[in-house]
């Protein structure tokens, strides 16, 4: 009742100072917001903040169809607001706006305009899915279960590993699972590997299917794509991205608008971060090294090299590869990183699963080959084993005179 009183007082106060409301215009409201939550909060029971705290990032509310002056009042509930634009009354867990809109733009007191209502804050929410990523036998396995009673639309899983050995060894895997229905479980076999551009298009088209126009969907993608797919401030990250039905958005962040619009479209894109990889610590026990027979050679000489794998741990490591290839190497230009030669480019590998076991403190040779340079210069030999994600050797520098 107290919140309702404040809501009514706000409307009456702004109406007195701004004049009569124009109530004869049909208009729509479009809203999108990205909800960010750490998967690690899922099992947390004692926090300085409430458990299941979900950060609501940059929800923006657009007006469509308000060509003449109109006084609009908007209320958002159930949020601990941290930022609002333009200024609003923030009372307990509620945001109140009273704004004048013309040509779908918000008129500010200084005479300028703003394209939308903006807010950020925290709400309480439970991660709706069990997401298990396991590093087993040299590759990642995925199992996802939808634990809620609504569909998780356009579910995308992103795994990124930023290496620091050289500038071009970053690894990224993006899997698209489509819609995951209530109580449905999906695995790696149900996912489709896609690239970043396809992932962006899937999210964009999904947002448009649920009511955003193309400009709004593009703004969302432009703002969030780097965070989702290229977060270079993190060494590694695993995150899930999906769209929830509007009734879920409405229940999490109830909205009231006076006068009532003809339609309200709200699109919530959820991002679950910090998804752990079980068994990934085994990667830390794998060391890959390159051995060469000479560091300085002429154009007439051949470089012989070996790629070796060492188990630094105290338990055996079992690795499984989808075909006969276990390792690879490249020769790259030292100055510009250009790829001069890649060993696997002209090779055909038997399509049989290859399993190897490396005992504690054991070193095995997984590739032996040679390379003859075609021009003088300084080069790097970069080698790795083709696990998923790959494990790289420290590059070896050579000189061709």
Short mmCIF file of C-alpha atoms in Angstrom, two decimals:
data_model
loop_
_atom_site.label_atom_id
_atom_site.label_comp_id
_atom_site.label_asym_id
_atom_site.label_seq_id
_atom_site.Cartn_x
_atom_site.Cartn_y
_atom_site.Cartn_z
CA UNK A 1 0.00 0.00 0.00
CA UNK A 2 2.88 2.31 0.83
CA UNK A 3 4.45 1.75 -2.59
CA UNK A 4 1.11 2.37 -4.28
CA UNK A 5 0.73 5.67 -2.42
CA UNK A 6 4.15 6.86 -3.55
CA UNK A 7 3.27 5.82 -7.11
CA UNK A 8 0.07 7.85 -7.06
CA UNK A 9 1.74 10.87 -5.44
CA UNK A 10 4.42 10.79 -8.12
CA UNK A 11 1.83 10.81 -10.91
CA UNK A 12 -0.17 13.63 -9.36
CA UNK A 13 2.92 15.74 -8.65
CA UNK A 14 4.37 15.47 -12.12
CA UNK A 15 0.98 15.99 -13.73
CA UNK A 16 0.53 19.28 -11.87
CA UNK A 17 3.89 20.62 -13.00
CA UNK A 18 3.92 19.25 -16.53
CA UNK A 19 0.37 19.83 -17.68
CA UNK A 20 -2.27 17.43 -18.89
CA UNK A 21 -1.23 14.04 -20.14
CA UNK A 22 -1.85 13.21 -23.77
CA UNK A 23 -3.73 9.92 -23.53
CA UNK A 24 -5.03 9.60 -27.07
CA UNK A 25 -1.90 8.16 -28.65
CA UNK A 26 -1.44 4.48 -29.29
CA UNK A 27 2.11 3.54 -28.45
CA UNK A 28 4.27 0.52 -27.70
CA UNK A 29 7.12 -0.13 -25.33
CA UNK A 30 10.11 -2.29 -26.27
CA UNK A 31 12.61 -3.31 -23.61
CA UNK A 32 15.70 -5.48 -23.57
CA UNK A 33 17.95 -6.35 -20.68
CA UNK A 34 20.88 -8.68 -20.08
CA UNK A 35 20.83 -10.61 -16.82
CA UNK A 36 24.27 -11.69 -15.59
CA UNK A 37 24.76 -14.29 -12.86
CA UNK A 38 27.72 -16.35 -11.72
CA UNK A 39 27.18 -20.10 -11.80
CA UNK A 40 29.29 -20.29 -8.64
CA UNK A 41 26.50 -18.57 -6.70
CA UNK A 42 24.35 -21.62 -7.39
CA UNK A 43 25.54 -23.53 -4.35
CA UNK A 44 26.36 -20.59 -2.09
CA UNK A 45 24.45 -20.37 1.18
CA UNK A 46 26.31 -17.72 3.19
CA UNK A 47 27.05 -14.40 1.53
CA UNK A 48 27.27 -10.76 2.50
CA UNK A 49 24.68 -10.29 -0.24
CA UNK A 50 21.57 -12.42 -0.72
CA UNK A 51 22.22 -15.73 -2.49
CA UNK A 52 21.25 -15.98 -6.14
CA UNK A 53 21.99 -12.30 -6.65
CA UNK A 54 21.52 -11.50 -10.32
CA UNK A 55 22.94 -8.37 -11.92
CA UNK A 56 20.58 -6.75 -14.42
CA UNK A 57 22.76 -4.98 -16.99
CA UNK A 58 21.58 -2.10 -19.15
CA UNK A 59 17.87 -2.76 -19.52
CA UNK A 60 16.64 -0.05 -21.85
CA UNK A 61 13.02 0.91 -22.50
CA UNK A 62 12.15 2.37 -25.90
CA UNK A 63 8.95 4.21 -26.82
CA UNK A 64 7.28 3.69 -30.20
CA UNK A 65 4.40 5.78 -31.57
CA UNK A 66 4.57 8.86 -29.33
CA UNK A 67 4.84 11.61 -31.94
CA UNK A 68 3.11 14.34 -29.93
CA UNK A 69 4.00 15.45 -26.43
CA UNK A 70 2.98 12.85 -23.84
CA UNK A 71 3.59 12.49 -20.12
CA UNK A 72 4.48 8.87 -19.37
CA UNK A 73 4.87 7.23 -15.98
CA UNK A 74 6.85 4.01 -15.63
CA UNK A 75 7.36 1.85 -12.55
CA UNK A 76 9.76 -1.10 -12.24
CA UNK A 77 9.54 -3.33 -9.16
CA UNK A 78 11.75 -5.92 -7.43
CA UNK A 79 15.13 -4.34 -8.14
CA UNK A 80 17.89 -2.88 -6.01
CA UNK A 81 18.74 -0.12 -8.46
CA UNK A 82 22.34 1.01 -8.89
CA UNK A 83 21.91 3.34 -11.87
CA UNK A 84 19.02 5.09 -13.62
CA UNK A 85 18.90 7.46 -16.63
CA UNK A 86 17.20 9.91 -16.70
CA UNK A 87 16.79 10.72 -13.02
CA UNK A 88 14.09 8.75 -11.26
CA UNK A 89 12.68 8.24 -7.79
CA UNK A 90 14.23 5.08 -6.36
CA UNK A 91 12.21 3.89 -3.37
CA UNK A 92 13.07 0.65 -1.59
CA UNK A 93 13.16 -1.87 -4.48
CA UNK A 94 11.18 0.23 -6.96
CA UNK A 95 12.07 2.72 -9.69
CA UNK A 96 9.59 5.51 -10.59
CA UNK A 97 9.94 7.61 -13.73
CA UNK A 98 7.80 10.49 -14.85
CA UNK A 99 8.96 11.68 -18.27
CA UNK A 100 7.74 13.73 -21.20
CA UNK A 101 8.12 12.01 -24.56
CA UNK A 102 7.92 13.46 -28.06
CA UNK A 103 8.87 11.71 -31.30
CA UNK A 104 9.70 8.68 -29.15
CA UNK A 105 12.49 10.65 -27.46
CA UNK A 106 12.60 11.54 -23.78
CA UNK A 107 12.80 15.29 -23.16
CA UNK A 108 15.27 16.20 -20.44
CA UNK A 109 15.06 19.33 -18.23
CA UNK A 110 18.04 20.94 -20.00
CA UNK A 111 16.26 20.75 -23.35
CA UNK A 112 18.19 17.78 -24.73
CA UNK A 113 16.72 14.36 -25.48
CA UNK A 114 17.52 10.78 -24.49
CA UNK A 115 16.56 7.73 -26.58
CA UNK A 116 15.33 5.44 -23.81
CA UNK A 117 14.91 4.78 -20.11
CA UNK A 118 17.98 3.08 -18.67
CA UNK A 119 18.47 1.22 -15.41
CA UNK A 120 20.73 -1.35 -13.76
CA UNK A 121 20.62 -3.19 -10.47
CA UNK A 122 20.31 -6.46 -8.60
CA UNK A 123 17.46 -8.92 -8.28
CA UNK A 124 17.17 -12.36 -6.69
CA UNK A 125 17.08 -15.30 -9.04
CA UNK A 126 18.08 -18.96 -9.15
CA UNK A 127 20.24 -20.35 -11.95
CA UNK A 128 17.68 -22.25 -14.05
CA UNK A 129 19.97 -25.00 -15.34
CA UNK A 130 22.62 -27.49 -14.31
CA UNK A 131 25.59 -26.96 -16.62
CA UNK A 132 28.38 -29.51 -16.37
CA UNK A 133 31.58 -29.19 -18.40
CA UNK A 134 34.10 -31.99 -17.94
CA UNK A 135 37.58 -32.40 -19.36
CA UNK A 136 37.84 -36.13 -20.07
CA UNK A 137 40.50 -37.93 -22.09
CA UNK A 138 41.73 -34.77 -23.74
CA UNK A 139 38.39 -33.23 -24.71
CA UNK A 140 35.49 -31.31 -23.24
CA UNK A 141 32.14 -32.98 -22.61
CA UNK A 142 28.97 -30.96 -21.96
CA UNK A 143 25.74 -31.83 -20.15
CA UNK A 144 22.99 -29.24 -19.64
CA UNK A 145 19.69 -29.77 -17.84
CA UNK A 146 16.85 -27.24 -17.78
CA UNK A 147 15.51 -27.35 -14.22
CA UNK A 148 12.78 -24.73 -14.61
CA UNK A 149 9.23 -24.86 -15.94
CA UNK A 150 9.87 -22.68 -18.98
CA UNK A 151 11.89 -23.01 -22.18
CA UNK A 152 15.43 -21.67 -22.42
CA UNK A 153 15.43 -20.26 -25.95
CA UNK A 154 18.43 -20.25 -28.30
CA UNK A 155 20.81 -21.73 -25.72
CA UNK A 156 24.46 -21.01 -26.55
CA UNK A 157 27.49 -22.25 -24.61
CA UNK A 158 30.80 -20.40 -24.97
CA UNK A 159 34.16 -21.76 -23.78
CA UNK A 160 37.24 -19.55 -24.17
CA UNK A 161 40.87 -20.15 -23.25
CA UNK A 162 43.26 -17.23 -23.75
CA UNK A 163 46.83 -18.48 -23.86
CA UNK A 164 49.86 -16.28 -23.35
CA UNK A 165 52.46 -18.22 -25.31
CA UNK A 166 51.96 -16.23 -28.49
CA UNK A 167 49.31 -13.82 -29.82
CA UNK A 168 47.49 -16.34 -32.02
CA UNK A 169 46.97 -19.34 -29.76
CA UNK A 170 43.62 -18.37 -28.22
CA UNK A 171 41.00 -21.10 -28.31
CA UNK A 172 37.24 -20.62 -28.45
CA UNK A 173 34.42 -23.11 -28.83
CA UNK A 174 30.80 -22.03 -29.29
CA UNK A 175 28.00 -24.59 -29.18
CA UNK A 176 24.38 -23.94 -30.13
CA UNK A 177 21.70 -26.16 -28.55
CA UNK A 178 18.56 -24.39 -29.78
CA UNK A 179 15.60 -24.44 -27.37
CA UNK A 180 16.00 -26.53 -24.21
CA UNK A 181 12.57 -27.51 -22.92
CA UNK A 182 11.60 -27.84 -19.22
CA UNK A 183 13.34 -30.82 -17.56
CA UNK A 184 15.19 -31.64 -20.79
CA UNK A 185 18.83 -32.73 -20.71
CA UNK A 186 21.16 -32.15 -23.67
CA UNK A 187 24.75 -33.23 -24.28
CA UNK A 188 27.59 -32.47 -26.67
CA UNK A 189 25.93 -34.64 -29.31
CA UNK A 190 22.90 -32.29 -29.32
CA UNK A 191 24.98 -29.17 -29.87
CA UNK A 192 26.16 -27.62 -33.11
CA UNK A 193 29.55 -25.93 -33.29
CA UNK A 194 29.18 -22.41 -34.67
CA UNK A 195 31.36 -19.34 -35.07
CA UNK A 196 30.95 -15.97 -33.38
CA UNK A 197 29.15 -14.37 -36.33
CA UNK A 198 26.54 -17.13 -36.38
CA UNK A 199 26.11 -16.85 -32.62
CA UNK A 200 25.52 -13.10 -32.91
CA UNK A 201 22.96 -13.65 -35.66
CA UNK A 202 21.13 -16.29 -33.62
CA UNK A 203 20.79 -13.93 -30.66
CA UNK A 204 19.81 -11.02 -32.90
CA UNK A 205 17.14 -13.02 -34.73
CA UNK A 206 15.85 -14.42 -31.45
CA UNK A 207 15.46 -10.92 -30.01
CA UNK A 208 13.60 -9.80 -33.12
CA UNK A 209 11.34 -12.87 -32.97
CA UNK A 210 10.35 -11.81 -29.46
CA UNK A 211 9.53 -8.23 -30.37
CA UNK A 212 12.58 -6.01 -30.76
CA UNK A 213 13.09 -4.16 -34.01
CA UNK A 214 16.32 -4.59 -35.96
CA UNK A 215 18.00 -1.44 -34.62
CA UNK A 216 17.27 -2.43 -31.03
CA UNK A 217 18.56 -5.97 -31.55
CA UNK A 218 21.71 -4.65 -33.22
CA UNK A 219 22.33 -2.26 -30.35
CA UNK A 220 22.13 -5.17 -27.91
CA UNK A 221 24.58 -7.24 -29.97
CA UNK A 222 27.02 -4.37 -30.47
CA UNK A 223 27.05 -3.64 -26.74
CA UNK A 224 27.37 -7.24 -25.50
CA UNK A 225 29.19 -9.25 -28.17
CA UNK A 226 32.67 -8.50 -26.83
CA UNK A 227 31.68 -9.52 -23.31
CA UNK A 228 30.10 -12.76 -24.50
CA UNK A 229 32.62 -13.94 -27.07
CA UNK A 230 35.92 -12.04 -26.69
CA UNK A 231 36.54 -11.14 -23.03
CA UNK A 232 40.28 -10.64 -23.30
CA UNK A 233 40.51 -9.42 -19.72
CA UNK A 234 40.00 -13.03 -18.59
CA UNK A 235 42.45 -15.89 -19.10
CA UNK A 236 39.62 -18.35 -19.58
CA UNK A 237 35.87 -18.26 -19.23
CA UNK A 238 32.85 -20.43 -19.82
CA UNK A 239 29.39 -18.93 -20.11
CA UNK A 240 25.88 -19.76 -21.20
CA UNK A 241 23.60 -17.36 -23.10
CA UNK A 242 19.87 -17.84 -23.63
CA UNK A 243 16.59 -15.94 -23.97
CA UNK A 244 13.75 -16.40 -21.48
CA UNK A 245 10.02 -15.99 -22.17
CA UNK A 246 8.53 -12.56 -21.53
CA UNK A 247 6.35 -13.79 -18.66
CA UNK A 248 9.56 -14.74 -16.81
CA UNK A 249 10.95 -11.25 -17.43
CA UNK A 250 7.66 -9.75 -16.22
CA UNK A 251 7.69 -11.82 -13.03
CA UNK A 252 11.30 -10.90 -12.24
CA UNK A 253 10.87 -7.19 -12.99
CA UNK A 254 7.18 -6.23 -13.00
CA UNK A 255 6.49 -3.11 -15.05
CA UNK A 256 3.59 -0.64 -14.84
CA UNK A 257 3.03 2.13 -17.38
CA UNK A 258 0.52 5.01 -17.32
CA UNK A 259 -1.13 5.61 -19.72
CA UNK A 260 -1.27 1.97 -20.69
CA UNK A 261 0.51 1.18 -23.96
CA UNK A 262 -1.11 -0.92 -26.66
CA UNK A 263 1.70 -3.46 -26.33
CA UNK A 264 4.81 -4.13 -24.26
CA UNK A 265 7.62 -6.29 -25.63
CA UNK A 266 10.37 -7.30 -23.20
CA UNK A 267 13.32 -9.48 -24.17
CA UNK A 268 15.59 -10.90 -21.47
CA UNK A 269 18.95 -12.37 -22.48
CA UNK A 270 20.47 -14.33 -19.62
CA UNK A 271 24.21 -14.86 -19.24
CA UNK A 272 25.51 -17.43 -16.76
CA UNK A 273 29.22 -16.88 -16.08
CA UNK A 274 32.02 -18.70 -14.21
CA UNK A 275 30.92 -22.19 -15.21
CA UNK A 276 33.67 -24.51 -13.93
CA UNK A 277 35.35 -27.28 -15.91
CA UNK A 278 35.71 -30.49 -13.91
CA UNK A 279 39.00 -32.26 -14.52
CA UNK A 280 40.66 -29.28 -16.17
CA UNK A 281 43.39 -29.38 -13.54
CA UNK A 282 44.75 -32.38 -15.46
CA UNK A 283 45.73 -29.99 -18.26
CA UNK A 284 48.10 -28.32 -15.82
CA UNK A 285 50.02 -31.58 -15.50
CA UNK A 286 50.61 -31.84 -19.25
CA UNK A 287 53.80 -30.28 -20.57
CA UNK A 288 54.51 -30.06 -24.31
CA UNK A 289 58.02 -29.35 -25.58
CA UNK A 290 59.75 -29.01 -28.94
CA UNK A 291 63.21 -30.38 -29.60
CA UNK A 292 65.18 -29.21 -32.69
CA UNK A 293 68.55 -30.33 -34.00
CA UNK A 294 69.76 -26.82 -34.85
CA UNK A 295 68.75 -23.22 -34.17
CA UNK A 296 70.67 -21.62 -37.02
CA UNK A 297 70.45 -23.10 -40.50
CA UNK A 298 70.83 -22.18 -44.13
CA UNK A 299 68.37 -22.48 -46.98
CA UNK A 300 70.02 -25.74 -48.04
CA UNK A 301 69.60 -27.39 -44.65
CA UNK A 302 66.70 -29.33 -43.17
CA UNK A 303 65.42 -28.75 -39.65
CA UNK A 304 64.56 -31.93 -37.73
CA UNK A 305 62.21 -31.62 -34.82
CA UNK A 306 60.31 -33.68 -32.26
CA UNK A 307 57.23 -32.82 -30.22
CA UNK A 308 57.21 -34.44 -26.78
CA UNK A 309 54.54 -34.79 -24.13
CA UNK A 310 55.38 -35.08 -20.41
CA UNK A 311 53.09 -35.98 -17.52
CA UNK A 312 54.16 -33.79 -14.59
CA UNK A 313 51.55 -35.23 -12.24
CA UNK A 314 51.50 -38.24 -9.95
CA UNK A 315 48.71 -40.14 -11.72
CA UNK A 316 48.48 -41.50 -15.24
CA UNK A 317 46.85 -39.31 -17.88
CA UNK A 318 44.60 -40.89 -20.49
CA UNK A 319 44.06 -38.93 -23.70
CA UNK A 320 41.70 -39.76 -26.54
CA UNK A 321 41.82 -38.22 -30.03
CA UNK A 322 39.10 -38.47 -32.72
CA UNK A 323 41.60 -39.62 -35.37
CA UNK A 324 45.24 -40.60 -35.72
CA UNK A 325 46.51 -37.05 -35.23
CA UNK A 326 47.92 -36.33 -31.77
CA UNK A 327 50.04 -33.23 -32.33
CA UNK A 328 50.78 -30.47 -34.82
CA UNK A 329 53.27 -27.69 -35.39
CA UNK A 330 53.58 -24.47 -37.38
CA UNK A 331 56.40 -22.27 -38.57
CA UNK A 332 55.47 -18.61 -38.22
CA UNK A 333 57.25 -15.37 -39.03
CA UNK A 334 58.78 -13.83 -35.92
CA UNK A 335 58.07 -10.25 -36.99
CA UNK A 336 54.47 -10.50 -38.16
CA UNK A 337 53.12 -13.87 -37.00
CA UNK A 338 52.36 -14.97 -40.57
CA UNK A 339 51.98 -18.73 -40.99
CA UNK A 340 54.77 -20.06 -43.22
CA UNK A 341 54.10 -23.77 -42.83
CA UNK A 342 51.69 -26.04 -40.97
CA UNK A 343 52.59 -29.70 -40.67
CA UNK A 344 49.04 -31.09 -40.83
CA UNK A 345 47.93 -29.12 -43.90
CA UNK A 346 48.97 -31.78 -46.42
CA UNK A 347 48.31 -34.81 -44.21
CA UNK A 348 45.45 -37.27 -44.10
CA UNK A 349 44.79 -39.01 -40.80
CA UNK A 350 43.08 -42.35 -40.31
CA UNK A 351 39.59 -41.83 -38.91
CA UNK A 352 40.09 -44.09 -35.92
CA UNK A 353 39.95 -43.09 -32.28
CA UNK A 354 43.49 -42.89 -30.91
CA UNK A 355 44.09 -43.44 -27.19
CA UNK A 356 47.34 -42.85 -25.35
CA UNK A 357 48.31 -43.19 -21.69
CA UNK A 358 51.14 -41.18 -20.17
CA UNK A 359 52.41 -42.45 -16.83
CA UNK A 360 53.53 -40.11 -14.02
CA UNK A 361 56.79 -38.33 -14.94
CA UNK A 362 56.86 -40.11 -18.30
CA UNK A 363 57.84 -38.32 -21.52
CA UNK A 364 56.71 -39.64 -24.88
CA UNK A 365 57.36 -38.41 -28.40
CA UNK A 366 54.10 -37.69 -30.23
CA UNK A 367 55.42 -36.21 -33.48
CA UNK A 368 58.68 -36.37 -35.44
CA UNK A 369 59.14 -34.46 -38.67
CA UNK A 370 61.34 -32.02 -40.57
CA UNK A 371 61.06 -28.73 -42.41
CA UNK A 372 63.19 -27.10 -45.10
CA UNK A 373 63.01 -23.28 -45.25
CA UNK A 374 62.29 -21.53 -48.54
CA UNK A 375 63.53 -18.07 -47.61
CA UNK A 376 65.78 -16.38 -45.10
CA UNK A 377 64.42 -14.87 -41.92
CA UNK A 378 63.66 -15.34 -38.25
CA UNK A 379 60.93 -17.82 -37.37
CA UNK A 380 59.13 -19.43 -34.46
CA UNK A 381 58.31 -23.13 -34.19
CA UNK A 382 54.98 -23.45 -32.42
CA UNK A 383 53.79 -26.93 -31.46
CA UNK A 384 50.82 -28.33 -29.57
CA UNK A 385 48.82 -31.45 -28.86
CA UNK A 386 45.35 -31.41 -30.39
CA UNK A 387 43.38 -31.79 -27.19
CA UNK A 388 40.27 -29.66 -26.73
CA UNK A 389 41.41 -27.08 -25.68
CA UNK A 390 44.94 -27.56 -27.08
CA UNK A 391 48.08 -27.54 -24.93
CA UNK A 392 50.93 -25.53 -26.44
CA UNK A 393 54.69 -25.79 -26.18
CA UNK A 394 56.84 -22.76 -25.53
CA UNK A 395 57.81 -21.48 -29.01
CA UNK A 396 61.33 -22.13 -30.24
CA UNK A 397 63.11 -19.44 -32.26
CA UNK A 398 65.20 -20.33 -35.32
CA UNK A 399 67.37 -18.32 -37.72
CA UNK A 400 67.58 -19.02 -41.45
CA UNK A 401 70.65 -17.41 -43.07
#
